[in-house]
Coordinates of C-alpha atoms in Angstrom, one line a residue:
M1 CA 5.7 7.6 -11.9
T2 CA 3.1 7.1 -9.0
E3 CA -0.2 8.2 -9.5
A4 CA 0.3 11.1 -7.3
D5 CA 2.8 12.5 -9.3
S6 CA 0.6 12.1 -12.6
Q7 CA -2.2 13.9 -11.0
A8 CA 0.9 16.5 -9.5
G9 CA 2.0 16.9 -13.2
I10 CA 5.7 16.3 -12.5
S11 CA 6.3 13.9 -15.7
D12 CA 8.2 15.0 -18.6
S13 CA 9.4 12.7 -21.7
D14 CA 12.7 12.9 -23.0
A15 CA 13.9 12.9 -27.0
D16 CA 13.2 9.2 -26.5
G17 CA 9.6 9.8 -25.7
R18 CA 10.4 8.1 -22.4
E19 CA 8.5 9.5 -19.4
H20 CA 10.5 10.2 -16.8
I21 CA 9.9 12.5 -13.3
R22 CA 10.8 15.9 -12.6
R23 CA 11.6 16.3 -9.1
I24 CA 9.8 18.8 -7.1
P25 CA 11.2 20.1 -4.1
D26 CA 8.4 19.7 -0.8
I27 CA 8.0 23.7 -0.4
I28 CA 5.8 22.6 2.8
S29 CA 8.3 20.8 4.7
L30 CA 10.7 23.7 3.6
V31 CA 8.6 26.0 4.9
K32 CA 8.8 24.5 8.3
D33 CA 12.3 23.6 8.2
T34 CA 13.2 27.0 7.1
Y35 CA 11.4 28.2 10.3
A36 CA 13.7 29.4 13.0
E37 CA 15.4 30.7 9.8
L38 CA 13.4 33.5 9.0
R39 CA 12.2 37.2 10.4
P40 CA 10.2 38.0 12.5
A41 CA 7.5 39.2 9.8
E42 CA 8.4 36.4 7.3
R43 CA 8.1 33.5 10.2
R44 CA 4.1 35.6 10.2
V45 CA 3.6 35.0 6.5
A46 CA 4.5 31.2 7.4
D47 CA 2.1 30.7 10.1
V48 CA -1.0 32.0 7.6
V49 CA 0.7 29.8 5.0
L50 CA 0.9 26.2 7.3
D51 CA -2.4 27.2 9.0
D52 CA -4.4 27.1 5.6
V53 CA -2.1 25.6 2.8
K54 CA -5.1 25.9 0.3
Y55 CA -6.1 29.3 0.8
A56 CA -2.0 30.2 0.7
V57 CA -2.2 29.1 -3.3
D58 CA -5.7 30.5 -4.0
A59 CA -5.1 34.1 -1.8
S60 CA -3.6 36.9 -3.9
N61 CA -0.3 38.5 -2.6
A62 CA -1.8 41.5 -0.9
A63 CA -4.7 39.4 0.7
L64 CA -1.8 37.0 2.1
A65 CA 0.0 40.0 3.1
Q66 CA -3.0 41.5 5.3
R67 CA -4.0 38.2 6.8
A68 CA -0.3 38.2 7.8
G69 CA -0.4 41.7 8.8
V70 CA 2.6 41.7 6.1
S71 CA 3.8 44.3 3.3
E72 CA 3.5 42.5 0.1
P73 CA 7.6 42.7 -0.4
T74 CA 7.7 40.9 3.0
V75 CA 5.5 38.0 1.0
T76 CA 8.6 38.4 -1.8
R77 CA 11.0 38.0 0.8
F78 CA 9.5 35.3 2.7
C79 CA 9.0 33.2 -0.7
R80 CA 12.7 33.6 -1.6
A81 CA 13.5 33.2 1.8
I82 CA 12.8 29.5 1.1
G83 CA 14.2 29.0 -1.9
C84 CA 11.5 30.2 -4.6
E85 CA 12.2 32.9 -7.1
G86 CA 9.4 34.5 -6.5
V87 CA 5.7 34.6 -5.1
R88 CA 4.2 33.0 -8.7
D89 CA 7.1 30.4 -8.1
F90 CA 6.5 29.7 -4.4
K91 CA 2.5 29.0 -5.4
L92 CA 3.3 26.7 -8.2
K93 CA 5.1 24.6 -5.8
L94 CA 2.7 24.6 -2.5
A95 CA 0.2 23.9 -5.0
Q96 CA 2.2 20.8 -6.2
S97 CA 2.9 19.8 -2.5
L98 CA -1.3 20.1 -1.8
V99 CA -1.7 17.5 -4.7
V100 CA 0.4 14.8 -3.1
G101 CA -0.3 15.7 0.2
A102 CA -3.3 17.2 1.4
L103 CA -4.9 14.6 3.2
Y104 CA -1.6 14.6 5.7
L105 CA -2.5 18.3 6.2
S106 CA -6.0 17.8 7.4
K107 CA -7.1 16.8 10.9
P108 CA -8.9 13.4 11.6
P109 CA -12.7 14.1 12.7
V110 CA -13.8 14.1 16.3
T111 CA -15.7 10.8 17.4
S112 CA -17.4 10.5 20.8
G113 CA -17.0 7.6 23.0
D114 CA -13.4 6.9 22.2
N115 CA -12.6 5.9 25.8
G116 CA -10.2 9.4 25.9
M117 CA -8.5 8.1 22.2
P118 CA -9.5 9.4 19.2
F119 CA -8.6 6.3 17.1
W120 CA -10.1 3.5 19.2
N121 CA -13.0 3.1 17.3
A122 CA -11.6 3.8 14.2
V123 CA -9.0 1.3 14.4
F124 CA -11.4 -1.6 16.1
G125 CA -14.5 -0.3 14.0
E126 CA -12.9 0.2 10.6
A127 CA -11.4 -3.6 11.2
R128 CA -14.9 -5.0 11.9
R129 CA -16.1 -3.4 8.8
A130 CA -13.2 -4.5 6.7
L131 CA -14.1 -7.7 7.5
Q132 CA -17.7 -7.5 6.6
E133 CA -16.8 -6.1 3.2
A134 CA -14.6 -9.0 2.7
E135 CA -17.0 -11.2 3.7
R136 CA -19.9 -10.0 1.3
Q137 CA -17.9 -9.2 -1.4
I138 CA -15.6 -12.2 -2.0
D139 CA -16.8 -14.5 -4.9
P140 CA -16.9 -17.6 -3.2
A141 CA -16.7 -19.2 -6.9
Q142 CA -13.5 -17.4 -7.9
L143 CA -11.8 -18.9 -4.6
Q144 CA -12.6 -22.2 -5.0
K145 CA -10.6 -22.1 -8.6
A146 CA -7.9 -19.9 -6.8
A147 CA -7.9 -23.0 -4.6
E148 CA -7.6 -25.4 -7.4
L149 CA -4.8 -23.3 -9.2
I150 CA -2.6 -23.4 -6.1
A151 CA -3.1 -27.1 -5.4
R152 CA -1.9 -28.0 -8.4
A153 CA 0.9 -26.2 -9.1
R154 CA 3.8 -26.8 -9.8
Q155 CA 5.4 -23.5 -7.9
V156 CA 3.7 -20.2 -6.6
T157 CA 4.9 -16.9 -6.3
V158 CA 3.4 -13.8 -4.9
F159 CA 3.7 -10.2 -5.9
G160 CA 2.9 -7.8 -3.6
L161 CA 5.1 -4.3 -3.6
G162 CA 5.1 -1.3 -0.9
G163 CA 4.5 -1.6 2.6
S164 CA 1.1 -3.2 3.1
S165 CA 1.2 -5.4 0.3
S166 CA 4.9 -6.3 0.7
A167 CA 3.6 -7.6 4.5
L168 CA 1.0 -9.6 3.1
A169 CA 3.0 -10.9 0.3
Q170 CA 5.2 -12.6 2.9
E171 CA 2.0 -13.8 4.7
T172 CA 0.8 -15.7 2.2
Q173 CA 4.1 -17.5 1.6
Y174 CA 4.1 -18.4 5.7
R175 CA 0.3 -19.2 5.1
L176 CA 0.8 -21.4 2.6
F177 CA 4.1 -23.5 2.7
R178 CA 2.7 -24.6 5.7
Y179 CA 1.0 -27.4 3.7
G180 CA 3.9 -28.0 1.5
I181 CA 3.3 -25.7 -1.3
T182 CA 6.3 -24.3 -2.6
V183 CA 6.3 -20.6 -2.8
N184 CA 8.0 -17.4 -2.4
A185 CA 6.9 -14.0 -2.1
Q186 CA 8.7 -11.0 -4.2
C187 CA 8.6 -7.6 -2.6
D188 CA 10.9 -6.0 -5.4
P189 CA 9.9 -5.2 -8.6
Y190 CA 13.4 -6.5 -10.5
L191 CA 12.9 -9.6 -8.9
M192 CA 9.1 -9.7 -10.1
R193 CA 9.9 -9.3 -13.3
M194 CA 12.9 -11.6 -13.1
T195 CA 10.9 -14.5 -11.6
A196 CA 8.1 -14.0 -14.0
S197 CA 10.8 -14.7 -17.0
T198 CA 11.5 -18.2 -15.4
L199 CA 8.0 -18.8 -15.0
K200 CA 6.5 -22.0 -16.9
P201 CA 3.1 -23.8 -17.7
N202 CA 1.1 -24.8 -14.2
D203 CA 3.2 -21.9 -12.3
L204 CA 1.3 -19.6 -10.4
V205 CA 1.5 -16.1 -9.2
I206 CA -0.4 -14.5 -6.6
A207 CA -0.7 -10.4 -6.7
L208 CA -1.2 -8.5 -4.6
S209 CA -2.6 -4.8 -4.6
A210 CA -4.9 -3.0 -2.8
T211 CA -5.2 -0.3 -5.6
G212 CA -5.2 -2.4 -8.1
R213 CA -3.0 0.1 -10.3
T214 CA 0.5 -0.7 -8.8
R215 CA 2.7 -0.3 -12.2
E216 CA 5.2 -2.8 -11.5
V217 CA 2.9 -5.8 -10.3
I218 CA 0.6 -5.4 -13.7
E219 CA 3.4 -5.6 -15.7
A220 CA 5.0 -8.7 -13.5
V221 CA 1.8 -10.4 -14.1
E222 CA 1.4 -9.7 -17.3
L223 CA 4.9 -10.7 -18.2
A224 CA 4.3 -14.4 -16.1
K225 CA 1.3 -15.3 -18.0
H226 CA 3.1 -14.7 -21.5
Y227 CA 5.2 -17.3 -20.4
R228 CA 2.0 -19.5 -19.9
A229 CA 1.9 -19.3 -16.0
N230 CA -1.6 -18.6 -14.5
A231 CA -2.0 -15.7 -12.5
I232 CA -4.6 -14.4 -9.0
G233 CA -5.0 -11.2 -8.3
V234 CA -6.4 -10.1 -4.6
T235 CA -7.0 -6.9 -5.1
A236 CA -9.6 -3.9 -5.4
P237 CA -12.5 -4.8 -8.3
D238 CA -12.4 -3.2 -11.9
T239 CA -8.9 -2.4 -11.7
D240 CA -6.4 -3.2 -14.5
L241 CA -4.6 -6.1 -12.3
A242 CA -7.7 -7.8 -11.5
R243 CA -8.6 -7.9 -15.6
A244 CA -4.8 -8.9 -16.1
C245 CA -5.4 -12.2 -13.9
D246 CA -7.1 -15.2 -14.4
V247 CA -9.0 -15.4 -10.9
R248 CA -9.7 -12.6 -9.0
L249 CA -10.5 -11.7 -5.7
T250 CA -11.9 -8.5 -5.2
V251 CA -12.6 -6.2 -2.4
A252 CA -12.9 -2.5 -2.5
V253 CA -13.1 -0.8 1.6
A254 CA -13.2 2.9 1.3
E255 CA -10.9 4.2 4.1
Y256 CA -11.4 6.3 7.2
P257 CA -9.9 9.7 6.8
D258 CA -7.1 9.5 9.8
T259 CA -3.6 9.3 7.7
L260 CA -2.2 8.1 11.3
K261 CA -4.3 5.1 11.5
P262 CA -2.9 1.8 9.6
T263 CA -5.1 0.9 6.2
A264 CA -8.3 -0.4 6.8
S265 CA -7.8 -2.6 3.3
R266 CA -5.2 -5.1 4.9
Y267 CA -7.9 -6.8 7.2
A268 CA -9.8 -7.4 4.0
F269 CA -7.1 -8.6 2.5
L270 CA -5.3 -10.5 5.6
A271 CA -9.0 -12.4 5.5
A272 CA -8.9 -13.3 1.9
I273 CA -5.5 -14.7 2.1
D274 CA -6.7 -17.2 5.6
L275 CA -9.6 -18.3 2.6
L276 CA -7.1 -19.0 0.2
A277 CA -5.0 -21.0 2.5
V278 CA -7.7 -23.0 4.5
A279 CA -9.6 -23.7 0.7
T280 CA -6.5 -24.7 -0.5
A281 CA -5.2 -26.6 2.8
Y282 CA -9.0 -28.6 1.6
K283 CA -7.8 -29.0 -1.4
L284 CA -4.7 -31.0 -0.8
D285 CA -6.5 -32.5 2.5
G286 CA -4.5 -35.7 3.9
A287 CA -1.3 -34.1 2.3
A288 CA -1.9 -30.8 3.9
R289 CA -2.5 -32.8 7.1
E290 CA 0.8 -34.7 6.8
T291 CA 3.0 -31.4 6.3
V292 CA 1.3 -29.5 9.0
R293 CA 1.8 -32.4 11.2
R294 CA 5.5 -32.4 10.5
I295 CA 5.5 -28.8 11.3
K296 CA 4.0 -28.7 14.6
Y297 CA 5.9 -31.8 15.6
N298 CA 9.6 -31.0 15.0
A299 CA 8.7 -27.2 16.1
Q300 CA 7.5 -28.7 19.3
I301 CA 10.7 -30.4 19.6
H302 CA 12.4 -26.8 18.9
R303 CA 10.3 -25.6 21.7
T304 CA 11.0 -28.1 24.7
G305 CA 14.4 -29.4 22.9
K306 CA 12.9 -33.0 24.0
E307 CA 11.1 -35.9 21.8
M308 CA 7.6 -35.7 22.2
E309 CA 6.2 -38.2 24.9
P310 CA 3.6 -40.3 23.9
L311 CA -0.4 -40.2 25.4
G312 CA -0.7 -42.3 28.6
D313 CA -3.6 -44.5 28.9

């Protein structure tokens, strides 16, 4: 169950006490998708609902009808036209949609000096702020411990689930293998558990999660530690994932309230990954330099199609 599902109260337990999700229709999308099929009076009700969803949840049937300029029976017909049993059923589903999607229904604050593009300052400003927070919050002592674990690990597995964390897990693999480290990234929850089950002492997990609450990642880390592997967490401070790990690179970045802008925390996490990679390379020193030399040499041959010529006198 996701955090949003929990907040919306849409989970049940079966006879064995196991939790499962009771599917709730996205009523806001239903209103938008069926808008063209509604009668003119019902569309006025839909307009009021979509213009201010929170008002529609809190308003009485009479108030909703008055704002739409229709009769109360029309409000009831509107609710049934979009597949609800009545006004109460509609408001229940609307409230649940609002819990999950309220942030996505609001417009971002207007800022000045954006070169005519409201996202310009948000993107560059948030990236700068995220890097500043990473520099301020990441503990150098924890970074050194993490680098030591990576440098002496038999193999490294990186766990990341979801859009940003999956990409960051892949990036971690790309950063580390260049130094001769045996590393792979897992972004599927089942493969995480399966991989964690194969780990042994002197193996290492690097777990990535911006929230630190991703259940599948936490459980995979705990399983890896059960088999005596070590764990590094790149995550938010004071979270379950951070507590599950031996070494913690933690940073918290408040997000700018624009849902169309990518999360700023990934810049902080990218900085943490680069720090991890470079700190590990310095621990490995000569071995890392030789591996990078080999990669550069053969990459150059691939690009040019010929052996590199020796430097002249």
